[in-house]
Amino acid sequence: MGRLMNNENVWRKSYTRTVNSNPQAIWQAFVDTANWKDWNPGVKSIAIEGPFTTGTAFTMELPEGEVVRSRLSEVAEEKYFIDETWVDDTRVTVEHRIEVTATGQCTLIYAITTQGPQAQAFGEGISADFPEVMAGLEKYLAEKGAK
């Protein structure tokens, strides 16, 4: 009996971090792709191929020189964006979500889903620095005075 492709080799993990900032400031940091390198140690540079909207592709150069092409698969202003990247035959989807807490702070949620032959290995490797990236974003927002 054949397995359903949809359930084959799927790996998921999510990370959360509460930051003392508002959704507008966080969103501005997200859409300002030229400055991702200032808070994300995993990014050397980014070239986005249009506006920060659903369907737009972007190319990321990683610190070790590797270049990765991704696509914004879903964008909801000041709420979340999801990007999709293919690494060999494995699809990597990352959701970057902003949720306002009762105290007026925001919770950042980074959720990764990988699907394909290397799902777990790629998922673990790609998401290993998410806590560091989220901490970098929080520090960047604090330094900008973006409350």
PDB file of C-alpha atoms in Angstrom:
ATOM      1  CA  MET A   1       0.000   0.000   0.000  1.00  0.00           C
ATOM      2  CA  GLY A   2       1.434   3.383  -1.045  1.00  0.00           C
ATOM      3  CA  ARG A   3       1.982   6.178   1.416  1.00  0.00           C
ATOM      4  CA  LEU A   4       0.363   9.553   0.928  1.00  0.00           C
ATOM      5  CA  MET A   5       2.926  12.057  -0.270  1.00  0.00           C
ATOM      6  CA  ASN A   6       1.439  14.742   1.984  1.00  0.00           C
ATOM      7  CA  ASN A   7       2.385  12.845   5.121  1.00  0.00           C
ATOM      8  CA  GLU A   8       5.736  11.585   3.941  1.00  0.00           C
ATOM      9  CA  ASN A   9       8.766  12.919   5.781  1.00  0.00           C
ATOM     10  CA  VAL A  10       7.227  16.035   7.288  1.00  0.00           C
ATOM     11  CA  TRP A  11       9.098  17.769  10.124  1.00  0.00           C
ATOM     12  CA  ARG A  12       7.820  20.749  12.116  1.00  0.00           C
ATOM     13  CA  LYS A  13       9.048  22.966  14.904  1.00  0.00           C
ATOM     14  CA  SER A  14       8.122  26.382  16.220  1.00  0.00           C
ATOM     15  CA  TYR A  15       9.864  28.933  18.390  1.00  0.00           C
ATOM     16  CA  THR A  16       8.315  31.827  20.299  1.00  0.00           C
ATOM     17  CA  ARG A  17       9.763  34.973  21.876  1.00  0.00           C
ATOM     18  CA  THR A  18       7.991  37.874  23.566  1.00  0.00           C
ATOM     19  CA  VAL A  19       9.347  41.274  22.557  1.00  0.00           C
ATOM     20  CA  ASN A  20       8.610  44.724  23.916  1.00  0.00           C
ATOM     21  CA  SER A  21       7.641  46.225  20.577  1.00  0.00           C
ATOM     22  CA  ASN A  22       4.559  46.874  18.472  1.00  0.00           C
ATOM     23  CA  PRO A  23       3.420  45.028  15.332  1.00  0.00           C
ATOM     24  CA  GLN A  24       4.135  48.045  13.101  1.00  0.00           C
ATOM     25  CA  ALA A  25       7.789  48.246  14.191  1.00  0.00           C
ATOM     26  CA  ILE A  26       8.304  44.492  13.845  1.00  0.00           C
ATOM     27  CA  TRP A  27       6.631  44.498  10.441  1.00  0.00           C
ATOM     28  CA  GLN A  28       8.841  47.383   9.301  1.00  0.00           C
ATOM     29  CA  ALA A  29      11.908  45.299  10.232  1.00  0.00           C
ATOM     30  CA  PHE A  30      10.477  42.364   8.235  1.00  0.00           C
ATOM     31  CA  VAL A  31       9.701  44.342   5.052  1.00  0.00           C
ATOM     32  CA  ASP A  32      12.992  46.260   5.172  1.00  0.00           C
ATOM     33  CA  THR A  33      14.867  43.297   3.706  1.00  0.00           C
ATOM     34  CA  ALA A  34      18.036  45.345   3.079  1.00  0.00           C
ATOM     35  CA  ASN A  35      18.498  45.530   6.863  1.00  0.00           C
ATOM     36  CA  TRP A  36      17.915  41.831   7.662  1.00  0.00           C
ATOM     37  CA  LYS A  37      21.699  41.465   7.819  1.00  0.00           C
ATOM     38  CA  ASP A  38      21.717  43.920  10.772  1.00  0.00           C
ATOM     39  CA  TRP A  39      19.725  41.566  13.005  1.00  0.00           C
ATOM     40  CA  ASN A  40      19.892  38.134  11.354  1.00  0.00           C
ATOM     41  CA  PRO A  41      23.368  36.564  11.611  1.00  0.00           C
ATOM     42  CA  GLY A  42      22.338  33.993   8.982  1.00  0.00           C
ATOM     43  CA  VAL A  43      21.986  36.627   6.240  1.00  0.00           C
ATOM     44  CA  LYS A  44      24.837  38.328   4.406  1.00  0.00           C
ATOM     45  CA  SER A  45      22.595  40.105   1.892  1.00  0.00           C
ATOM     46  CA  ILE A  46      19.148  39.926   0.311  1.00  0.00           C
ATOM     47  CA  ALA A  47      17.879  40.923  -3.117  1.00  0.00           C
ATOM     48  CA  ILE A  48      14.084  41.076  -3.305  1.00  0.00           C
ATOM     49  CA  GLU A  49      12.504  40.974  -6.764  1.00  0.00           C
ATOM     50  CA  GLY A  50       9.565  43.298  -6.145  1.00  0.00           C
ATOM     51  CA  PRO A  51       7.307  44.488  -3.338  1.00  0.00           C
ATOM     52  CA  PHE A  52       7.023  42.539  -0.057  1.00  0.00           C
ATOM     53  CA  THR A  53       3.805  40.801  -1.136  1.00  0.00           C
ATOM     54  CA  THR A  54       2.543  37.287  -1.822  1.00  0.00           C
ATOM     55  CA  GLY A  55       4.338  35.736  -4.787  1.00  0.00           C
ATOM     56  CA  THR A  56       7.483  37.900  -4.727  1.00  0.00           C
ATOM     57  CA  ALA A  57      10.772  36.014  -4.892  1.00  0.00           C
ATOM     58  CA  PHE A  58      13.984  36.950  -3.116  1.00  0.00           C
ATOM     59  CA  THR A  59      17.561  35.725  -3.093  1.00  0.00           C
ATOM     60  CA  MET A  60      19.501  35.440   0.151  1.00  0.00           C
ATOM     61  CA  GLU A  61      23.264  35.191   0.361  1.00  0.00           C
ATOM     62  CA  LEU A  62      24.332  33.282   3.464  1.00  0.00           C
ATOM     63  CA  PRO A  63      27.502  34.176   5.405  1.00  0.00           C
ATOM     64  CA  GLU A  64      29.387  31.188   3.977  1.00  0.00           C
ATOM     65  CA  GLY A  65      28.625  32.346   0.421  1.00  0.00           C
ATOM     66  CA  GLU A  66      25.765  29.995  -0.447  1.00  0.00           C
ATOM     67  CA  VAL A  67      22.870  31.635  -2.322  1.00  0.00           C
ATOM     68  CA  VAL A  68      19.282  30.559  -1.629  1.00  0.00           C
ATOM     69  CA  ARG A  69      16.226  31.596  -3.649  1.00  0.00           C
ATOM     70  CA  SER A  70      12.899  31.802  -1.824  1.00  0.00           C
ATOM     71  CA  ARG A  71       9.383  33.025  -2.477  1.00  0.00           C
ATOM     72  CA  LEU A  72       6.897  34.849  -0.263  1.00  0.00           C
ATOM     73  CA  SER A  73       4.040  32.342  -0.391  1.00  0.00           C
ATOM     74  CA  GLU A  74       1.705  34.343   1.859  1.00  0.00           C
ATOM     75  CA  VAL A  75       1.882  37.859   3.298  1.00  0.00           C
ATOM     76  CA  ALA A  76      -0.560  39.478   5.752  1.00  0.00           C
ATOM     77  CA  GLU A  77       0.613  42.969   6.714  1.00  0.00           C
ATOM     78  CA  GLU A  78       1.581  43.393  10.380  1.00  0.00           C
ATOM     79  CA  LYS A  79       0.442  39.811  11.090  1.00  0.00           C
ATOM     80  CA  TYR A  80       2.688  37.279   9.339  1.00  0.00           C
ATOM     81  CA  PHE A  81       4.598  36.254   6.277  1.00  0.00           C
ATOM     82  CA  ILE A  82       5.458  32.790   5.039  1.00  0.00           C
ATOM     83  CA  ASP A  83       8.366  32.020   2.766  1.00  0.00           C
ATOM     84  CA  GLU A  84       9.025  28.856   0.820  1.00  0.00           C
ATOM     85  CA  THR A  85      12.400  27.526  -0.282  1.00  0.00           C
ATOM     86  CA  TRP A  86      13.341  24.334  -2.089  1.00  0.00           C
ATOM     87  CA  VAL A  87      16.596  22.702  -0.962  1.00  0.00           C
ATOM     88  CA  ASP A  88      17.242  19.883  -3.401  1.00  0.00           C
ATOM     89  CA  ASP A  89      13.983  17.848  -3.210  1.00  0.00           C
ATOM     90  CA  THR A  90      12.937  19.150   0.208  1.00  0.00           C
ATOM     91  CA  ARG A  91      10.453  22.005   0.599  1.00  0.00           C
ATOM     92  CA  VAL A  92      11.157  24.371   3.490  1.00  0.00           C
ATOM     93  CA  THR A  93       8.355  26.669   4.659  1.00  0.00           C
ATOM     94  CA  VAL A  94       8.909  29.245   7.403  1.00  0.00           C
ATOM     95  CA  GLU A  95       6.123  31.266   8.982  1.00  0.00           C
ATOM     96  CA  HIS A  96       7.070  34.512  10.768  1.00  0.00           C
ATOM     97  CA  ARG A  97       4.071  35.524  12.883  1.00  0.00           C
ATOM     98  CA  ILE A  98       3.417  38.557  15.101  1.00  0.00           C
ATOM     99  CA  GLU A  99       0.791  38.233  17.844  1.00  0.00           C
ATOM    100  CA  VAL A 100      -0.121  41.058  20.225  1.00  0.00           C
ATOM    101  CA  THR A 101      -0.275  40.012  23.879  1.00  0.00           C
ATOM    102  CA  ALA A 102      -2.716  41.271  26.516  1.00  0.00           C
ATOM    103  CA  THR A 103       0.066  43.409  28.009  1.00  0.00           C
ATOM    104  CA  GLY A 104       0.678  45.243  24.722  1.00  0.00           C
ATOM    105  CA  GLN A 105       3.881  43.404  23.925  1.00  0.00           C
ATOM    106  CA  CYS A 106       4.217  41.116  20.924  1.00  0.00           C
ATOM    107  CA  THR A 107       4.959  37.436  20.640  1.00  0.00           C
ATOM    108  CA  LEU A 108       7.103  36.472  17.679  1.00  0.00           C
ATOM    109  CA  ILE A 109       6.472  32.972  16.370  1.00  0.00           C
ATOM    110  CA  TYR A 110       8.815  31.353  13.869  1.00  0.00           C
ATOM    111  CA  ALA A 111       7.389  28.059  12.648  1.00  0.00           C
ATOM    112  CA  ILE A 112       9.236  25.826  10.204  1.00  0.00           C
ATOM    113  CA  THR A 113       7.804  22.931   8.216  1.00  0.00           C
ATOM    114  CA  THR A 114      10.023  20.785   6.024  1.00  0.00           C
ATOM    115  CA  GLN A 115       8.763  18.126   3.651  1.00  0.00           C
ATOM    116  CA  GLY A 116      10.820  15.729   1.572  1.00  0.00           C
ATOM    117  CA  PRO A 117      13.676  13.237   1.728  1.00  0.00           C
ATOM    118  CA  GLN A 118      15.860  15.408   3.989  1.00  0.00           C
ATOM    119  CA  ALA A 119      13.032  16.934   6.062  1.00  0.00           C
ATOM    120  CA  GLN A 120      14.456  16.391   9.539  1.00  0.00           C
ATOM    121  CA  ALA A 121      18.094  17.138   8.712  1.00  0.00           C
ATOM    122  CA  PHE A 122      17.290  20.340   6.826  1.00  0.00           C
ATOM    123  CA  GLY A 123      14.658  21.386   9.368  1.00  0.00           C
ATOM    124  CA  GLU A 124      17.005  21.020  12.301  1.00  0.00           C
ATOM    125  CA  GLY A 125      19.874  22.682  10.453  1.00  0.00           C
ATOM    126  CA  ILE A 126      17.878  25.636   9.158  1.00  0.00           C
ATOM    127  CA  SER A 127      15.984  26.351  12.384  1.00  0.00           C
ATOM    128  CA  ALA A 128      18.938  25.907  14.754  1.00  0.00           C
ATOM    129  CA  ASP A 129      19.644  29.665  14.766  1.00  0.00           C
ATOM    130  CA  PHE A 130      15.987  30.814  15.048  1.00  0.00           C
ATOM    131  CA  PRO A 131      16.310  31.694  18.774  1.00  0.00           C
ATOM    132  CA  GLU A 132      19.435  33.743  17.976  1.00  0.00           C
ATOM    133  CA  VAL A 133      17.698  35.434  15.014  1.00  0.00           C
ATOM    134  CA  MET A 134      14.659  36.352  17.147  1.00  0.00           C
ATOM    135  CA  ALA A 135      16.921  37.709  19.908  1.00  0.00           C
ATOM    136  CA  GLY A 136      18.772  39.731  17.254  1.00  0.00           C
ATOM    137  CA  LEU A 137      15.492  41.193  16.006  1.00  0.00           C
ATOM    138  CA  GLU A 138      14.478  42.134  19.552  1.00  0.00           C
ATOM    139  CA  LYS A 139      17.851  43.863  20.128  1.00  0.00           C
ATOM    140  CA  TYR A 140      17.624  45.649  16.747  1.00  0.00           C
ATOM    141  CA  LEU A 141      14.145  46.985  17.589  1.00  0.00           C
ATOM    142  CA  ALA A 142      15.275  48.108  21.049  1.00  0.00           C
ATOM    143  CA  GLU A 143      18.302  49.933  19.584  1.00  0.00           C
ATOM    144  CA  LYS A 144      16.041  51.705  17.084  1.00  0.00           C
ATOM    145  CA  GLY A 145      13.778  52.696  19.970  1.00  0.00           C
ATOM    146  CA  ALA A 146      10.865  51.036  18.182  1.00  0.00           C
ATOM    147  CA  LYS A 147       8.358  50.416  20.963  1.00  0.00           C
TER     148      LYS A 147
END
